[in-house]
CSV table of N, CA and C in Angstrom, one decimal:
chain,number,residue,atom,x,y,z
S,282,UNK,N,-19.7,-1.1,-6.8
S,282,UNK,CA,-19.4,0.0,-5.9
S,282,UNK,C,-18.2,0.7,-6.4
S,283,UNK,N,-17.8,1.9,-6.0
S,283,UNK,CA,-17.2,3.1,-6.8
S,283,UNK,C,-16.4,3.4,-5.7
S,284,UNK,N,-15.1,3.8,-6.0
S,284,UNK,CA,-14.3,4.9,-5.2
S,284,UNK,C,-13.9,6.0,-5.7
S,285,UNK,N,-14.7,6.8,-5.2
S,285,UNK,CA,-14.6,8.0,-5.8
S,285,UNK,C,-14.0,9.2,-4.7
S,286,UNK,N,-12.9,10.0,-5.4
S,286,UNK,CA,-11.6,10.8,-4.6
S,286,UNK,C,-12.2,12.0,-5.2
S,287,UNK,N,-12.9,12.8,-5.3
S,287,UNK,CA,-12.7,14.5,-5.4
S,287,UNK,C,-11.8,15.1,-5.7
S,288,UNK,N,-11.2,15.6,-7.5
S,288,UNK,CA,-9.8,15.7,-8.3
S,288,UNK,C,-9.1,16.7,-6.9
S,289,UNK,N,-9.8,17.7,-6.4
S,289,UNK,CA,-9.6,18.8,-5.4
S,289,UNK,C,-8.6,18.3,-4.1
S,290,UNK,N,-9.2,16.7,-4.0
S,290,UNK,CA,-8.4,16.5,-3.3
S,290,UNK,C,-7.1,16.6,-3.2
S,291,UNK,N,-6.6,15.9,-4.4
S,291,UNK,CA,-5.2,15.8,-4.7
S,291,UNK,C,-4.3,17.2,-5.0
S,292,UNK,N,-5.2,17.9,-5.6
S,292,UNK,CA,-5.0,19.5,-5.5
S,292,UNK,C,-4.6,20.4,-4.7
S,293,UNK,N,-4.8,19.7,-3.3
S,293,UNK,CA,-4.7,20.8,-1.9
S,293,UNK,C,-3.8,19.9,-1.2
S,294,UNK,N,-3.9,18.8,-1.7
S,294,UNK,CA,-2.5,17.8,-0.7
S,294,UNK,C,-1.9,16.6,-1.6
S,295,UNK,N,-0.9,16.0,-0.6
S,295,UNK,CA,-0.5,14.7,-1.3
S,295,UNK,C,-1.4,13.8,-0.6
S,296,UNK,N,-1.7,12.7,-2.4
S,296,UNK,CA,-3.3,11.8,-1.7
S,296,UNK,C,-2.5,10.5,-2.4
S,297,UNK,N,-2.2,9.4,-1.3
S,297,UNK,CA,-1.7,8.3,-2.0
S,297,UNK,C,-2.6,7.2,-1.9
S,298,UNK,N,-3.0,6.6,-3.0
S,298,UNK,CA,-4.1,5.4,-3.4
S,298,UNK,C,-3.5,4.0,-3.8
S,299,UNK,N,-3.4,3.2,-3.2
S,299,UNK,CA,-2.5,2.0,-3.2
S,299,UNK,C,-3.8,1.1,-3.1
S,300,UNK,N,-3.7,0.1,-4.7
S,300,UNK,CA,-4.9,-1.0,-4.9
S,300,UNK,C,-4.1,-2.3,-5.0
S,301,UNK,N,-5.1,-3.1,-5.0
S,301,UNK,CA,-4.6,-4.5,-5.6
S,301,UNK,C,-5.6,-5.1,-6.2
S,302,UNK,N,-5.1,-5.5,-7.5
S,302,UNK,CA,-6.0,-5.8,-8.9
S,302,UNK,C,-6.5,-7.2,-8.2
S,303,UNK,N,-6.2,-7.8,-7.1
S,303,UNK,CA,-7.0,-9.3,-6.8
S,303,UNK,C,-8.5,-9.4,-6.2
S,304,UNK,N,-9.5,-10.5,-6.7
S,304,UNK,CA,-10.9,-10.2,-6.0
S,304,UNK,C,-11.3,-9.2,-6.9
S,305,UNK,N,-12.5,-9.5,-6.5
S,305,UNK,CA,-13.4,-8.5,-6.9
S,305,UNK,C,-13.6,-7.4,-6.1
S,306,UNK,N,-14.8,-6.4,-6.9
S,306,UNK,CA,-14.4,-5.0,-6.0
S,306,UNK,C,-15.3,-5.1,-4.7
S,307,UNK,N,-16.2,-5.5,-4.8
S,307,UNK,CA,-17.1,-5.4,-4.0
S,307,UNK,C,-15.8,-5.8,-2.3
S,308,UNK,N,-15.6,-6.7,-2.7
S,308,UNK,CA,-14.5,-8.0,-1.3
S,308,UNK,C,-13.5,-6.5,-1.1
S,309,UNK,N,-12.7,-5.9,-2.3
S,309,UNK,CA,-11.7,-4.7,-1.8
S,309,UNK,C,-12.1,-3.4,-1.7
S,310,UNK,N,-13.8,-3.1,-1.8
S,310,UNK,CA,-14.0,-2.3,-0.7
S,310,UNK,C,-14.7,-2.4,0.9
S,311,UNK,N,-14.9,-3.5,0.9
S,311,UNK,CA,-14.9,-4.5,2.3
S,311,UNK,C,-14.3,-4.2,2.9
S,312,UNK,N,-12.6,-4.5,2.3
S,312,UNK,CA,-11.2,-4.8,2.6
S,312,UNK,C,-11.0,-3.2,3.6
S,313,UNK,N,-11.0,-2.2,2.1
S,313,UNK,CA,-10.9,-1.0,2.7
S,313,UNK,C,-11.8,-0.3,4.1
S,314,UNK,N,-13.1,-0.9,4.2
S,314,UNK,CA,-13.5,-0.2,5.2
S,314,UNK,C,-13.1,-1.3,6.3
S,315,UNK,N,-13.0,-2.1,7.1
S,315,UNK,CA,-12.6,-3.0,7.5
S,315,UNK,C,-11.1,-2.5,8.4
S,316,UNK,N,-10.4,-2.3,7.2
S,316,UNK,CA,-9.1,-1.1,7.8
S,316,UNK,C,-9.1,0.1,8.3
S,317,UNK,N,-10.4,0.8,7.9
S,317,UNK,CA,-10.8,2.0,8.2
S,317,UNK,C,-11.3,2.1,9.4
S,318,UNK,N,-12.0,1.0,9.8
S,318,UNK,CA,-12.3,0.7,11.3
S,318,UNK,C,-11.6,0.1,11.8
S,319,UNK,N,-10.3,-0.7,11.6
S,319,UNK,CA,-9.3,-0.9,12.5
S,319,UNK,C,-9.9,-2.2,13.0
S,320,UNK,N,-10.5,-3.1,12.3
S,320,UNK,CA,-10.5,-4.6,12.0
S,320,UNK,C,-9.7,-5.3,12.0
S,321,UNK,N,-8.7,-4.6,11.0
S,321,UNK,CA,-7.6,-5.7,10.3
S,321,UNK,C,-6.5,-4.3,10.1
S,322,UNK,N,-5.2,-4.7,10.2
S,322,UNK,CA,-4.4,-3.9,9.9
S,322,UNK,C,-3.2,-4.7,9.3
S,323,UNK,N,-3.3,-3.8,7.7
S,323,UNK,CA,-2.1,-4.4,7.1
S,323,UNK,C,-1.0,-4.6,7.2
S,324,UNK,N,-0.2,-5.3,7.0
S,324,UNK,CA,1.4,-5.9,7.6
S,324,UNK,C,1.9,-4.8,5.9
S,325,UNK,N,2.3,-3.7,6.3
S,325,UNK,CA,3.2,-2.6,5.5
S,325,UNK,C,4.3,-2.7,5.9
S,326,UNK,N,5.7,-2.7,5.2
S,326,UNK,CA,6.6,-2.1,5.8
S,326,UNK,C,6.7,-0.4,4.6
S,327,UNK,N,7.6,0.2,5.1
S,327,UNK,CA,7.9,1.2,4.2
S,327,UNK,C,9.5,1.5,4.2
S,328,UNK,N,10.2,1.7,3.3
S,328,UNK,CA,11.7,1.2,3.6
S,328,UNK,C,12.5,2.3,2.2
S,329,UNK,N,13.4,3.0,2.3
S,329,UNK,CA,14.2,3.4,1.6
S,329,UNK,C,14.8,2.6,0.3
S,330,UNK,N,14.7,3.5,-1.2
S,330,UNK,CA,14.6,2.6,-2.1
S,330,UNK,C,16.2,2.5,-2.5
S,331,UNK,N,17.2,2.9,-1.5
S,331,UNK,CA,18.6,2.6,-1.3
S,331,UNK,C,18.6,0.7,-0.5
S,332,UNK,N,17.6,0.6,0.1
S,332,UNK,CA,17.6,-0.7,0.8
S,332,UNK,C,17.1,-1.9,-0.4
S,333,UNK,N,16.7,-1.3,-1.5
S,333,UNK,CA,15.9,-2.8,-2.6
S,333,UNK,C,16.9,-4.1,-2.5
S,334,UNK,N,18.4,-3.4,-3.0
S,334,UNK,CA,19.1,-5.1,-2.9
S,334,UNK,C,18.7,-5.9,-1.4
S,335,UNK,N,18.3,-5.6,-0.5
S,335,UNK,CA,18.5,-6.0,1.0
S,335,UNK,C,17.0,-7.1,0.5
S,336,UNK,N,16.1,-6.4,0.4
S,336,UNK,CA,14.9,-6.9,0.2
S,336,UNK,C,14.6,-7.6,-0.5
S,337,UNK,N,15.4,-7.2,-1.8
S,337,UNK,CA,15.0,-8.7,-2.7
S,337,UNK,C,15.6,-9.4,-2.1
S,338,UNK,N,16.6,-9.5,-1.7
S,338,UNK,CA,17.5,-10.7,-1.2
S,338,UNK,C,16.8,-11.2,0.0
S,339,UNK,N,15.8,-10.6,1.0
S,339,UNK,CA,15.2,-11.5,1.8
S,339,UNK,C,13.8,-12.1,1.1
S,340,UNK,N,13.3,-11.2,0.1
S,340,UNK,CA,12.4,-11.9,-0.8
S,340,UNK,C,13.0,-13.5,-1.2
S,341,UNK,N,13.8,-13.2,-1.8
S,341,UNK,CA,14.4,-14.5,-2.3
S,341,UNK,C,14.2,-15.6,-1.4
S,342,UNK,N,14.6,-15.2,-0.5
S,342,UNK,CA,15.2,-16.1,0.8
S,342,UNK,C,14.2,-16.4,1.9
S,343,UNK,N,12.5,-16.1,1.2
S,343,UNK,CA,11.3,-16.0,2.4
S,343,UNK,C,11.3,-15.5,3.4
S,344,UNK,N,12.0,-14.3,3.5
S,344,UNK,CA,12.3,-14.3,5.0
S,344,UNK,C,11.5,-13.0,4.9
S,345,UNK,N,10.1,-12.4,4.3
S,345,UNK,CA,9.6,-11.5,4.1
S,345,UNK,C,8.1,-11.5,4.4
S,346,UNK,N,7.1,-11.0,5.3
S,346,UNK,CA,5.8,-10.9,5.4
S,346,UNK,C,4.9,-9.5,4.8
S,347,UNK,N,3.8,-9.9,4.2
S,347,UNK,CA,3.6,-8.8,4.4
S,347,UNK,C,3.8,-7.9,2.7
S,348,UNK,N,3.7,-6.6,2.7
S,348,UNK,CA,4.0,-5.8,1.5
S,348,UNK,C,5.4,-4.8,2.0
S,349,UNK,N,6.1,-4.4,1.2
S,349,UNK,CA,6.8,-3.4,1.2
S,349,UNK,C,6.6,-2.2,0.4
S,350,UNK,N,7.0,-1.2,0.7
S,350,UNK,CA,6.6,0.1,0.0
S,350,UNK,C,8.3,0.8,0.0
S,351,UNK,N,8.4,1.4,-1.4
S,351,UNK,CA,9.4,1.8,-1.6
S,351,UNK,C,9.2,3.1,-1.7
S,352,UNK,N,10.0,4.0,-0.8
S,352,UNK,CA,9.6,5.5,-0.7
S,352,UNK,C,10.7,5.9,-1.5
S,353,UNK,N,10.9,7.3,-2.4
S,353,UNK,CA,12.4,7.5,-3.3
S,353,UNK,C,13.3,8.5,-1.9
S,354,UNK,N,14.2,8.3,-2.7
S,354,UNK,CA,15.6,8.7,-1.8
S,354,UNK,C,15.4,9.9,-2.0
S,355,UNK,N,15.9,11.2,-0.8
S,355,UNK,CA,16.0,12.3,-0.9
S,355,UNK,C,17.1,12.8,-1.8
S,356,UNK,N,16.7,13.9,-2.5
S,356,UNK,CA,17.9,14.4,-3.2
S,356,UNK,C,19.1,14.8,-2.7
């Protein structure tokens, strides 16, 4: 199975595609529609890349569920 984005898209907007190389594809496009229907909802945080020392350091320390996403700092 294929995921295919139409280049146009990214052309006319901002398109963000976030994978994970684990499993096979078939199981991570499951994954994806699964989310798409509102089955399962990922544990994301999204967090300012001024906050990384905070997070490693709860990484460190287990005290972390989930994915984190690191957005960049305004200019």
């Amino acid at each position: 199975m294929e995921l295919k984005i139409p280049n146009y898209a990214f052309a006319i907007r901002e398109v963000e595609v976030i994978f994970n190389f684990g499993g096979y594809s078939v199981e991570q496009v499951e994954c994806m529609e699964w989310v798409a229907k509102g089955l399962i909802k990922p544990d994301i945080h999204v967090a300012d890349f001024k906050s990384l020392p905070q997070y490693l350091d709860d990484l460190t320390n287990g005290k972390l569920t989930g994915r984190i996403v690191f957005k960049p700092n305004e200019s």
